[in-house]
Tab-separated table of N, CA and C in Angstrom:
chain	number	residue	atom	x	y	z
W	1	UNK	N	31.701	40.329	160.670
W	1	UNK	CA	33.020	39.814	160.385
W	1	UNK	C	33.996	40.930	160.090
W	2	UNK	N	35.226	40.548	159.912
W	2	UNK	CA	36.300	41.491	159.614
W	2	UNK	C	36.370	41.725	158.106
W	3	UNK	N	36.545	42.973	157.705
W	3	UNK	CA	36.706	43.336	156.303
W	3	UNK	C	38.165	43.697	156.072
W	4	UNK	N	38.722	43.199	154.980
W	4	UNK	CA	40.138	43.418	154.692
W	4	UNK	C	40.303	44.425	153.570
W	5	UNK	N	41.145	45.401	153.849
W	5	UNK	CA	41.471	46.452	152.886
W	5	UNK	C	42.948	46.295	152.573
W	6	UNK	N	43.288	46.228	151.297
W	6	UNK	CA	44.668	45.971	150.941
W	6	UNK	C	45.241	46.958	149.949
W	7	UNK	N	46.551	46.882	149.858
W	7	UNK	CA	47.287	47.646	148.847
W	7	UNK	C	48.460	46.790	148.399
W	8	UNK	N	48.573	46.592	147.099
W	8	UNK	CA	49.682	45.871	146.502
W	8	UNK	C	50.413	46.875	145.627
W	9	UNK	N	51.684	47.066	145.900
W	9	UNK	CA	52.407	48.113	145.192
W	9	UNK	C	53.888	47.784	145.147
W	10	UNK	N	54.561	48.252	144.119
W	10	UNK	CA	55.999	48.098	143.996
W	10	UNK	C	56.677	48.721	145.217
W	11	UNK	N	57.635	48.031	145.833
W	11	UNK	CA	58.264	48.547	147.051
W	11	UNK	C	59.357	49.591	146.792
W	12	UNK	N	58.975	50.671	146.124
W	12	UNK	CA	59.923	51.767	145.883
W	12	UNK	C	59.339	53.046	146.478
W	13	UNK	N	60.210	53.923	146.933
W	13	UNK	CA	59.788	55.132	147.644
W	13	UNK	C	58.778	55.968	146.869
W	14	UNK	N	58.945	56.069	145.540
W	14	UNK	CA	58.039	56.917	144.760
W	14	UNK	C	56.599	56.413	144.793
W	15	UNK	N	56.402	55.125	145.053
W	15	UNK	CA	55.050	54.561	145.121
W	15	UNK	C	54.468	54.632	146.532
W	16	UNK	N	55.286	55.003	147.498
W	16	UNK	CA	54.862	55.009	148.899
W	16	UNK	C	55.131	56.371	149.537
W	17	UNK	N	54.640	57.430	148.915
W	17	UNK	CA	54.782	58.782	149.470
W	17	UNK	C	53.702	58.962	150.531
W	18	UNK	N	54.121	59.151	151.774
W	18	UNK	CA	53.189	59.180	152.916
W	18	UNK	C	52.040	60.161	152.720
W	19	UNK	N	52.322	61.313	152.133
W	19	UNK	CA	51.272	62.319	151.975
W	19	UNK	C	50.175	61.901	151.006
W	20	UNK	N	50.396	60.837	150.265
W	20	UNK	CA	49.414	60.387	149.287
W	20	UNK	C	48.508	59.268	149.792
W	21	UNK	N	48.870	58.628	150.885
W	21	UNK	CA	48.050	57.500	151.332
W	21	UNK	C	47.786	57.459	152.831
W	22	UNK	N	48.692	57.973	153.674
W	22	UNK	CA	48.510	57.822	155.121
W	22	UNK	C	47.204	58.419	155.617
W	23	UNK	N	46.831	59.607	155.136
W	23	UNK	CA	45.588	60.216	155.621
W	23	UNK	C	44.360	59.410	155.188
W	24	UNK	N	44.452	58.698	154.059
W	24	UNK	CA	43.348	57.819	153.634
W	24	UNK	C	43.253	56.624	154.586
W	25	UNK	N	44.409	56.022	154.914
W	25	UNK	CA	44.406	54.868	155.824
W	25	UNK	C	43.904	55.269	157.210
W	26	UNK	N	44.346	56.423	157.696
W	26	UNK	CA	43.888	56.883	159.018
W	26	UNK	C	42.372	57.048	159.046
W	27	UNK	N	41.826	57.623	157.993
W	27	UNK	CA	40.378	57.854	157.943
W	27	UNK	C	39.619	56.528	157.868
W	28	UNK	N	40.059	55.628	157.010
W	28	UNK	CA	39.373	54.354	156.834
W	28	UNK	C	39.523	53.474	158.082
W	29	UNK	N	40.646	53.584	158.778
W	29	UNK	CA	40.875	52.775	159.989
W	29	UNK	C	39.876	53.099	161.097
W	30	UNK	N	39.191	54.219	161.003
W	30	UNK	CA	38.170	54.574	161.996
W	30	UNK	C	36.927	53.703	161.850
W	31	UNK	N	36.780	53.048	160.685
W	31	UNK	CA	35.652	52.136	160.481
W	31	UNK	C	35.895	50.874	161.306
W	32	UNK	N	34.859	50.392	161.948
W	32	UNK	CA	34.984	49.183	162.750
W	32	UNK	C	35.176	47.956	161.871
W	33	UNK	N	35.769	46.936	162.441
W	33	UNK	CA	35.929	45.631	161.781
W	33	UNK	C	36.741	45.683	160.494
W	34	UNK	N	37.730	46.568	160.451
W	34	UNK	CA	38.595	46.628	159.270
W	34	UNK	C	39.993	46.150	159.638
W	35	UNK	N	40.592	45.445	158.714
W	35	UNK	CA	41.973	44.974	158.825
W	35	UNK	C	42.664	45.369	157.535
W	36	UNK	N	43.940	45.698	157.602
W	36	UNK	CA	44.697	46.135	156.440
W	36	UNK	C	45.798	45.136	156.121
W	37	UNK	N	45.998	44.875	154.839
W	37	UNK	CA	47.108	44.053	154.377
W	37	UNK	C	47.866	44.824	153.305
W	38	UNK	N	49.176	44.793	153.423
W	38	UNK	CA	50.025	45.524	152.485
W	38	UNK	C	51.046	44.589	151.870
W	39	UNK	N	51.089	44.588	150.558
W	39	UNK	CA	52.092	43.828	149.823
W	39	UNK	C	53.023	44.848	149.178
W	40	UNK	N	54.304	44.749	149.508
W	40	UNK	CA	55.297	45.632	148.909
W	40	UNK	C	55.605	46.883	149.695
W	41	UNK	N	55.106	47.008	150.907
W	41	UNK	CA	55.407	48.195	151.717
W	41	UNK	C	56.879	48.134	152.131
W	42	UNK	N	57.654	49.173	151.837
W	42	UNK	CA	59.060	49.166	152.259
W	42	UNK	C	59.169	49.008	153.776
W	43	UNK	N	60.097	48.170	154.215
W	43	UNK	CA	60.265	47.853	155.641
W	43	UNK	C	60.402	49.092	156.510
W	44	UNK	N	61.120	50.108	156.022
W	44	UNK	CA	61.381	51.280	156.862
W	44	UNK	C	60.143	52.110	157.159
W	45	UNK	N	59.072	51.952	156.391
W	45	UNK	CA	57.862	52.729	156.682
W	45	UNK	C	56.729	51.876	157.279
W	46	UNK	N	56.963	50.575	157.431
W	46	UNK	CA	55.934	49.715	158.018
W	46	UNK	C	55.404	50.241	159.357
W	47	UNK	N	56.262	50.694	160.286
W	47	UNK	CA	55.733	51.184	161.574
W	47	UNK	C	54.771	52.366	161.423
W	48	UNK	N	55.063	53.288	160.529
W	48	UNK	CA	54.209	54.458	160.317
W	48	UNK	C	52.873	54.036	159.704
W	49	UNK	N	52.932	53.125	158.761
W	49	UNK	CA	51.720	52.625	158.113
W	49	UNK	C	50.862	51.873	159.137
W	50	UNK	N	51.496	51.038	159.951
W	50	UNK	CA	50.756	50.269	160.960
W	50	UNK	C	50.081	51.204	161.965
W	51	UNK	N	50.767	52.260	162.353
W	51	UNK	CA	50.182	53.246	163.280
W	51	UNK	C	48.974	53.915	162.647
W	52	UNK	N	49.078	54.254	161.374
W	52	UNK	CA	47.961	54.901	160.676
W	52	UNK	C	46.743	53.982	160.632
W	53	UNK	N	46.979	52.685	160.637
W	53	UNK	CA	45.899	51.688	160.586
W	53	UNK	C	45.488	51.229	161.985
W	54	UNK	N	45.856	51.996	162.989
W	54	UNK	CA	45.529	51.702	164.385
W	54	UNK	C	46.023	50.316	164.801
W	55	UNK	N	47.166	49.915	164.245
W	55	UNK	CA	47.775	48.639	164.610
W	55	UNK	C	47.178	47.427	163.919
W	56	UNK	N	46.141	47.630	163.131
W	56	UNK	CA	45.453	46.509	162.475
W	56	UNK	C	45.995	46.318	161.054
W	57	UNK	N	47.227	45.805	160.950
W	57	UNK	CA	47.845	45.672	159.636
W	57	UNK	C	48.825	44.515	159.602
W	58	UNK	N	48.866	43.857	158.446
W	58	UNK	CA	49.844	42.808	158.157
W	58	UNK	C	50.626	43.238	156.923
W	59	UNK	N	51.883	42.794	156.858
W	59	UNK	CA	52.760	43.175	155.756
W	59	UNK	C	53.335	41.930	155.105
W	60	UNK	N	53.389	41.942	153.771
W	60	UNK	CA	53.880	40.807	153.013
W	60	UNK	C	54.842	41.296	151.935
W	61	UNK	N	55.880	40.499	151.651
W	61	UNK	CA	56.830	40.898	150.593
W	61	UNK	C	56.208	40.716	149.214
W	62	UNK	N	56.782	41.387	148.249
W	62	UNK	CA	56.348	41.222	146.867
W	62	UNK	C	56.909	39.901	146.346
W	63	UNK	N	56.023	39.087	145.838
W	63	UNK	CA	56.390	37.815	145.208
W	63	UNK	C	55.227	37.449	144.305
W	64	UNK	N	55.457	36.595	143.346
W	64	UNK	CA	54.366	36.200	142.461
W	64	UNK	C	53.210	35.624	143.272
W	65	UNK	N	53.530	34.837	144.274
W	65	UNK	CA	52.498	34.205	145.099
W	65	UNK	C	51.723	35.213	145.956
W	66	UNK	N	52.285	36.387	146.187
W	66	UNK	CA	51.611	37.371	147.036
W	66	UNK	C	50.338	37.914	146.398
W	67	UNK	N	50.169	37.698	145.109
W	67	UNK	CA	48.935	38.128	144.460
W	67	UNK	C	47.726	37.345	144.993
W	68	UNK	N	47.979	36.220	145.615
W	68	UNK	CA	46.906	35.446	146.218
W	68	UNK	C	46.179	36.214	147.316
W	69	UNK	N	46.837	37.201	147.905
W	69	UNK	CA	46.187	38.014	148.934
W	69	UNK	C	44.995	38.777	148.374
W	70	UNK	N	45.026	39.089	147.095
W	70	UNK	CA	43.927	39.835	146.478
W	70	UNK	C	42.588	39.123	146.664
W	71	UNK	N	42.615	37.810	146.687
W	71	UNK	CA	41.377	37.035	146.838
W	71	UNK	C	40.742	37.211	148.212
W	72	UNK	N	41.550	37.624	149.180
W	72	UNK	CA	41.053	37.787	150.548
W	72	UNK	C	40.604	39.213	150.852
W	73	UNK	N	40.884	40.115	149.942
W	73	UNK	CA	40.582	41.520	150.203
W	73	UNK	C	39.164	41.855	149.761
W	74	UNK	N	38.517	42.664	150.568
W	74	UNK	CA	37.212	43.208	150.184
W	74	UNK	C	37.405	44.453	149.327
W	75	UNK	N	38.423	45.230	149.667
W	75	UNK	CA	38.683	46.501	148.984
W	75	UNK	C	40.179	46.649	148.744
W	76	UNK	N	40.546	47.127	147.554
W	76	UNK	CA	41.909	47.570	147.312
W	76	UNK	C	41.873	49.092	147.356
W	77	UNK	N	42.629	49.683	148.268
W	77	UNK	CA	42.698	51.137	148.404
W	77	UNK	C	44.045	51.588	147.884
W	78	UNK	N	44.040	52.215	146.717
W	78	UNK	CA	45.288	52.629	146.083
W	78	UNK	C	45.203	54.106	145.725
W	79	UNK	N	45.858	54.924	146.538
W	79	UNK	CA	45.903	56.362	146.269
W	79	UNK	C	47.352	56.749	146.018
W	80	UNK	N	47.577	57.451	144.932
W	80	UNK	CA	48.926	57.837	144.539
W	80	UNK	C	48.850	58.947	143.512
W	81	UNK	N	49.867	59.790	143.498
W	81	UNK	CA	49.931	60.832	142.477
W	81	UNK	C	50.648	60.311	141.227
W	82	UNK	N	51.182	59.101	141.306
W	82	UNK	CA	51.863	58.503	140.159
W	82	UNK	C	50.891	58.387	138.993
W	83	UNK	N	51.365	58.691	137.822
W	83	UNK	CA	50.538	58.496	136.637
W	83	UNK	C	50.664	57.049	136.216
W	84	UNK	N	49.572	56.340	136.325
W	84	UNK	CA	49.527	54.940	135.920
W	84	UNK	C	48.771	54.890	134.594
W	85	UNK	N	49.424	54.377	133.569
W	85	UNK	CA	48.744	54.303	132.277
W	85	UNK	C	47.724	53.175	132.241
W	86	UNK	N	47.924	52.164	133.086
W	86	UNK	CA	46.965	51.065	133.103
W	86	UNK	C	46.634	50.622	134.526
W	87	UNK	N	47.574	50.122	135.277
W	87	UNK	CA	47.309	49.663	136.631
W	87	UNK	C	46.989	48.179	136.670
W	88	UNK	N	47.983	47.368	136.363
W	88	UNK	CA	47.797	45.922	136.293
W	88	UNK	C	47.295	45.341	137.610
W	89	UNK	N	47.846	45.796	138.745
W	89	UNK	CA	47.408	45.225	140.017
W	89	UNK	C	45.951	45.581	140.313
W	90	UNK	N	45.506	46.715	139.816
W	90	UNK	CA	44.108	47.109	139.998
W	90	UNK	C	43.210	46.166	139.200
W	91	UNK	N	43.605	45.834	137.986
W	91	UNK	CA	42.834	44.888	137.172
W	91	UNK	C	42.854	43.496	137.821
W	92	UNK	N	44.011	43.088	138.327
W	92	UNK	CA	44.098	41.787	138.986
W	92	UNK	C	43.168	41.723	140.191
W	93	UNK	N	43.118	42.788	140.960
W	93	UNK	CA	42.221	42.831	142.119
W	93	UNK	C	40.775	42.709	141.661
W	94	UNK	N	40.451	43.372	140.593
W	94	UNK	CA	39.089	43.326	140.056
W	94	UNK	C	38.721	41.892	139.685
W	95	UNK	N	39.629	41.179	139.049
W	95	UNK	CA	39.349	39.796	138.644
W	95	UNK	C	39.143	38.889	139.844
W	96	UNK	N	39.641	39.284	141.010
W	96	UNK	CA	39.461	38.491	142.230
W	96	UNK	C	38.186	38.887	142.968
W	97	UNK	N	37.417	39.820	142.425
W	97	UNK	CA	36.204	40.259	143.089
W	97	UNK	C	36.453	41.269	144.183
W	98	UNK	N	37.598	41.900	144.130
W	98	UNK	CA	37.973	42.920	145.107
W	98	UNK	C	37.517	44.281	144.569
W	99	UNK	N	36.810	45.035	145.381
W	99	UNK	CA	36.330	46.349	144.952
W	99	UNK	C	37.483	47.336	145.065
W	100	UNK	N	37.736	48.078	144.022
W	100	UNK	CA	38.851	49.014	143.995
W	100	UNK	C	38.400	50.428	144.334
W	101	UNK	N	39.169	51.073	145.199
W	101	UNK	CA	39.015	52.502	145.486
W	101	UNK	C	40.376	53.095	145.129
W	102	UNK	N	40.410	53.853	144.028
W	102	UNK	CA	41.684	54.312	143.472
W	102	UNK	C	41.685	55.820	143.246
W	103	UNK	N	42.881	56.363	143.094
W	103	UNK	CA	43.037	57.788	142.803
W	103	UNK	C	42.242	58.167	141.566
W	104	UNK	N	41.751	59.397	141.570
W	104	UNK	CA	40.853	59.851	140.499
W	104	UNK	C	41.594	60.506	139.336
W	105	UNK	N	42.713	59.926	138.939
W	105	UNK	CA	43.443	60.456	137.788
W	105	UNK	C	44.156	59.320	137.070
W	106	UNK	N	44.660	59.595	135.940
W	106	UNK	CA	45.412	58.694	135.069
W	106	UNK	C	44.565	57.508	134.625
W	107	UNK	N	45.188	56.419	134.242
W	107	UNK	CA	44.474	55.279	133.696
W	107	UNK	C	43.668	54.496	134.713
W	108	UNK	N	43.923	54.724	135.998
W	108	UNK	CA	43.206	53.969	137.024
W	108	UNK	C	41.706	54.213	136.986
W	109	UNK	N	41.316	55.457	136.709
W	109	UNK	CA	39.878	55.759	136.720
W	109	UNK	C	39.126	55.005	135.622
W	110	UNK	N	39.811	54.656	134.534
W	110	UNK	CA	39.169	53.882	133.469
W	110	UNK	C	38.805	52.483	133.941
W	111	UNK	N	39.588	51.930	134.868
W	111	UNK	CA	39.365	50.568	135.339
W	111	UNK	C	38.186	50.451	136.292
W	112	UNK	N	37.708	51.571	136.797
W	112	UNK	CA	36.578	51.520	137.731
W	112	UNK	C	35.346	52.223	137.188
W	113	UNK	N	35.415	52.687	135.957
W	113	UNK	CA	34.265	53.383	135.382
W	113	UNK	C	33.089	52.427	135.248
W	114	UNK	N	31.908	52.965	135.195
W	114	UNK	CA	30.707	52.160	135.014
W	114	UNK	C	30.230	51.434	136.246
W	115	UNK	N	30.688	51.847	137.428
W	115	UNK	CA	30.212	51.234	138.660
W	115	UNK	C	30.965	49.990	139.088
W	116	UNK	N	32.186	49.808	138.598
W	116	UNK	CA	32.984	48.637	138.942
W	116	UNK	C	34.104	48.988	139.910
W	117	UNK	N	33.849	49.929	140.762
W	117	UNK	CA	34.809	50.426	141.732
W	117	UNK	C	34.584	51.915	141.891
W	118	UNK	N	35.503	52.575	142.594
W	118	UNK	CA	35.329	53.992	142.902
W	118	UNK	C	36.634	54.748	142.722
W	119	UNK	N	36.504	56.019	142.363
W	119	UNK	CA	37.667	56.904	142.375
W	119	UNK	C	37.549	57.813	143.589
W	120	UNK	N	38.703	58.181	144.122
W	120	UNK	CA	38.729	59.021	145.310
W	120	UNK	C	39.735	60.155	145.158
W	121	UNK	N	39.387	61.278	145.725
W	121	UNK	CA	40.286	62.426	145.729
W	121	UNK	C	40.543	62.938	147.132
W	122	UNK	N	39.907	62.288	148.132
W	122	UNK	CA	40.066	62.744	149.519
W	122	UNK	C	39.836	61.582	150.476
W	123	UNK	N	40.351	61.698	151.698
W	123	UNK	CA	40.103	60.652	152.691
W	123	UNK	C	38.607	60.462	152.967
W	124	UNK	N	37.851	61.540	152.952
W	124	UNK	CA	36.413	61.449	153.196
W	124	UNK	C	35.730	60.617	152.101
W	125	UNK	N	36.128	60.838	150.858
W	125	UNK	CA	35.585	60.037	149.761
W	125	UNK	C	35.993	58.575	149.911
W	126	UNK	N	37.231	58.330	150.328
W	126	UNK	CA	37.693	56.953	150.518
W	126	UNK	C	36.833	56.242	151.550
W	127	UNK	N	36.548	56.908	152.673
W	127	UNK	CA	35.710	56.306	153.712
W	127	UNK	C	34.323	55.995	153.160
W	128	UNK	N	33.742	56.934	152.453
W	128	UNK	CA	32.413	56.739	151.880
W	128	UNK	C	32.393	55.552	150.921
W	129	UNK	N	33.401	55.457	150.065
W	129	UNK	CA	33.461	54.375	149.090
W	129	UNK	C	33.705	53.023	149.761
W	130	UNK	N	34.579	52.997	150.756
W	130	UNK	CA	34.826	51.744	151.472
W	130	UNK	C	33.540	51.285	152.157
W	131	UNK	N	32.817	52.214	152.759
W	131	UNK	CA	31.536	51.863	153.386
W	131	UNK	C	30.580	51.260	152.356
W	132	UNK	N	30.541	51.818	151.156
W	132	UNK	CA	29.663	51.307	150.097
W	132	UNK	C	30.055	49.901	149.664
W	133	UNK	N	31.344	49.606	149.727
W	133	UNK	CA	31.846	48.315	149.257
W	133	UNK	C	31.728	47.213	150.302
W	134	UNK	N	31.870	47.563	151.564
W	134	UNK	CA	31.904	46.541	152.605
W	134	UNK	C	30.575	45.806	152.706
W	135	UNK	N	30.649	44.526	152.594
W	135	UNK	CA	29.462	43.704	152.693
W	135	UNK	C	28.576	43.715	151.462
W	136	UNK	N	29.027	44.335	150.389
W	136	UNK	CA	28.228	44.433	149.175
W	136	UNK	C	28.639	43.309	148.215
W	137	UNK	N	28.077	42.124	148.439
W	137	UNK	CA	28.437	40.953	147.626
W	137	UNK	C	28.110	41.162	146.151
W	138	UNK	N	27.040	41.891	145.853
W	138	UNK	CA	26.663	42.136	144.464
W	138	UNK	C	27.746	42.948	143.746
W	139	UNK	N	28.264	43.967	144.416
W	139	UNK	CA	29.314	44.789	143.819
W	139	UNK	C	30.574	43.963	143.599
W	140	UNK	N	30.946	43.139	144.571
W	140	UNK	CA	32.117	42.271	144.410
W	140	UNK	C	31.937	41.343	143.206
W	141	UNK	N	30.748	40.767	143.067
W	141	UNK	CA	30.477	39.862	141.947
W	141	UNK	C	30.536	40.607	140.614
W	142	UNK	N	29.979	41.825	140.577
W	142	UNK	CA	30.023	42.615	139.334
W	142	UNK	C	31.454	42.981	138.976
W	143	UNK	N	32.279	43.310	139.978
W	143	UNK	CA	33.684	43.635	139.716
W	143	UNK	C	34.399	42.437	139.116
W	144	UNK	N	34.166	41.256	139.676
W	144	UNK	CA	34.803	40.044	139.155
W	144	UNK	C	34.348	39.763	137.729
W	145	UNK	N	33.065	39.870	137.491
W	145	UNK	CA	32.531	39.621	136.150
W	145	UNK	C	33.149	40.591	135.139
W	146	UNK	N	33.207	41.875	135.484
W	146	UNK	CA	33.785	42.880	134.598
W	146	UNK	C	35.280	42.614	134.391
W	147	UNK	N	35.975	42.275	135.464
W	147	UNK	CA	37.403	41.983	135.366
W	147	UNK	C	37.682	40.790	134.479
W	148	UNK	N	36.857	39.738	134.612
W	148	UNK	CA	37.025	38.555	133.765
W	148	UNK	C	36.776	38.897	132.300
W	149	UNK	N	35.757	39.695	132.054
W	149	UNK	CA	35.406	40.068	130.679
W	149	UNK	C	36.504	40.902	130.033
W	150	UNK	N	37.082	41.822	130.784
W	150	UNK	CA	38.049	42.768	130.203
W	150	UNK	C	39.502	42.479	130.534
W	151	UNK	N	39.758	41.551	131.447
W	151	UNK	CA	41.144	41.357	131.857
W	151	UNK	C	41.655	39.938	131.862
W	152	UNK	N	40.848	38.972	131.452
W	152	UNK	CA	41.327	37.592	131.480
W	152	UNK	C	42.155	37.293	130.235
W	153	UNK	N	43.111	36.401	130.378
W	153	UNK	CA	43.927	36.003	129.235
W	153	UNK	C	43.089	35.312	128.171
W	154	UNK	N	42.106	34.536	128.608
W	154	UNK	CA	41.233	33.843	127.660
W	154	UNK	C	40.478	34.851	126.806
W	155	UNK	N	39.910	35.854	127.438
W	155	UNK	CA	39.164	36.852	126.685
W	155	UNK	C	40.093	37.689	125.803
W	156	UNK	N	41.280	38.000	126.312
W	156	UNK	CA	42.249	38.755	125.524
W	156	UNK	C	42.615	37.962	124.272
W	157	UNK	N	42.877	36.667	124.422
W	157	UNK	CA	43.235	35.826	123.271
W	157	UNK	C	42.100	35.785	122.253
W	158	UNK	N	40.868	35.701	122.745
W	158	UNK	CA	39.704	35.685	121.851
W	158	UNK	C	39.645	36.987	121.039
W	159	UNK	N	39.807	38.125	121.738
W	159	UNK	CA	39.762	39.426	121.042
W	159	UNK	C	40.915	39.561	120.055
W	160	UNK	N	42.097	39.077	120.443
W	160	UNK	CA	43.269	39.155	119.583
W	160	UNK	C	43.028	38.351	118.304
W	161	UNK	N	42.530	37.142	118.465
W	161	UNK	CA	42.239	36.304	117.300
W	161	UNK	C	41.166	36.937	116.404
W	162	UNK	N	40.168	37.522	117.045
W	162	UNK	CA	39.086	38.191	116.277
W	162	UNK	C	39.662	39.343	115.458
W	163	UNK	N	40.591	40.105	116.032
W	163	UNK	CA	41.224	41.217	115.300
W	163	UNK	C	42.005	40.712	114.101
W	164	UNK	N	42.635	39.539	114.256
W	164	UNK	CA	43.410	38.967	113.161
W	164	UNK	C	42.547	38.201	112.174
W	165	UNK	N	41.284	37.990	112.532
W	165	UNK	CA	40.386	37.249	111.657
W	165	UNK	C	40.640	35.762	111.634
W	166	UNK	N	41.158	35.233	112.740
W	166	UNK	CA	41.411	33.801	112.812
W	166	UNK	C	40.582	33.183	113.949
W	167	UNK	N	40.414	31.882	113.887
W	167	UNK	CA	39.642	31.186	114.924
W	167	UNK	C	40.470	31.107	116.204
W	168	UNK	N	39.837	31.302	117.341
W	168	UNK	CA	40.583	31.195	118.615
W	168	UNK	C	40.958	29.762	118.944
């Protein structure tokens, strides 16, 4: 079957610097049976991104409902030099059972520690990690379980109440 690799990102130029992601997409696009979906890609760079993905790409605008695409993705590939203190979209992808392959710096690496995704510093590492994730239902299930435990509102409320010493 076809495996979907996605990226959900704010549609601003600083989040879409070609030198930070295009070479990763080009390398991963060499894998057979891959399709790419992008949420928030600025319109003016869509043609370049689509070319890097060998034409196998769909583009969607940023909207609250666009987060539903995360459920269809096998892998979220997010490479950027931006310092992310947390990475909400990465956590959201995790809760959907999407395996994350993210830049190996800032707060993003904390979200994939312990075998719940991968950090990457090169296109070669991205390809290796995507290969490890594709078709790995156990890894997807572990990512979802970890995401639910650490990122669900229900669990957050429970921890918050516990800190305050009150019943949830």
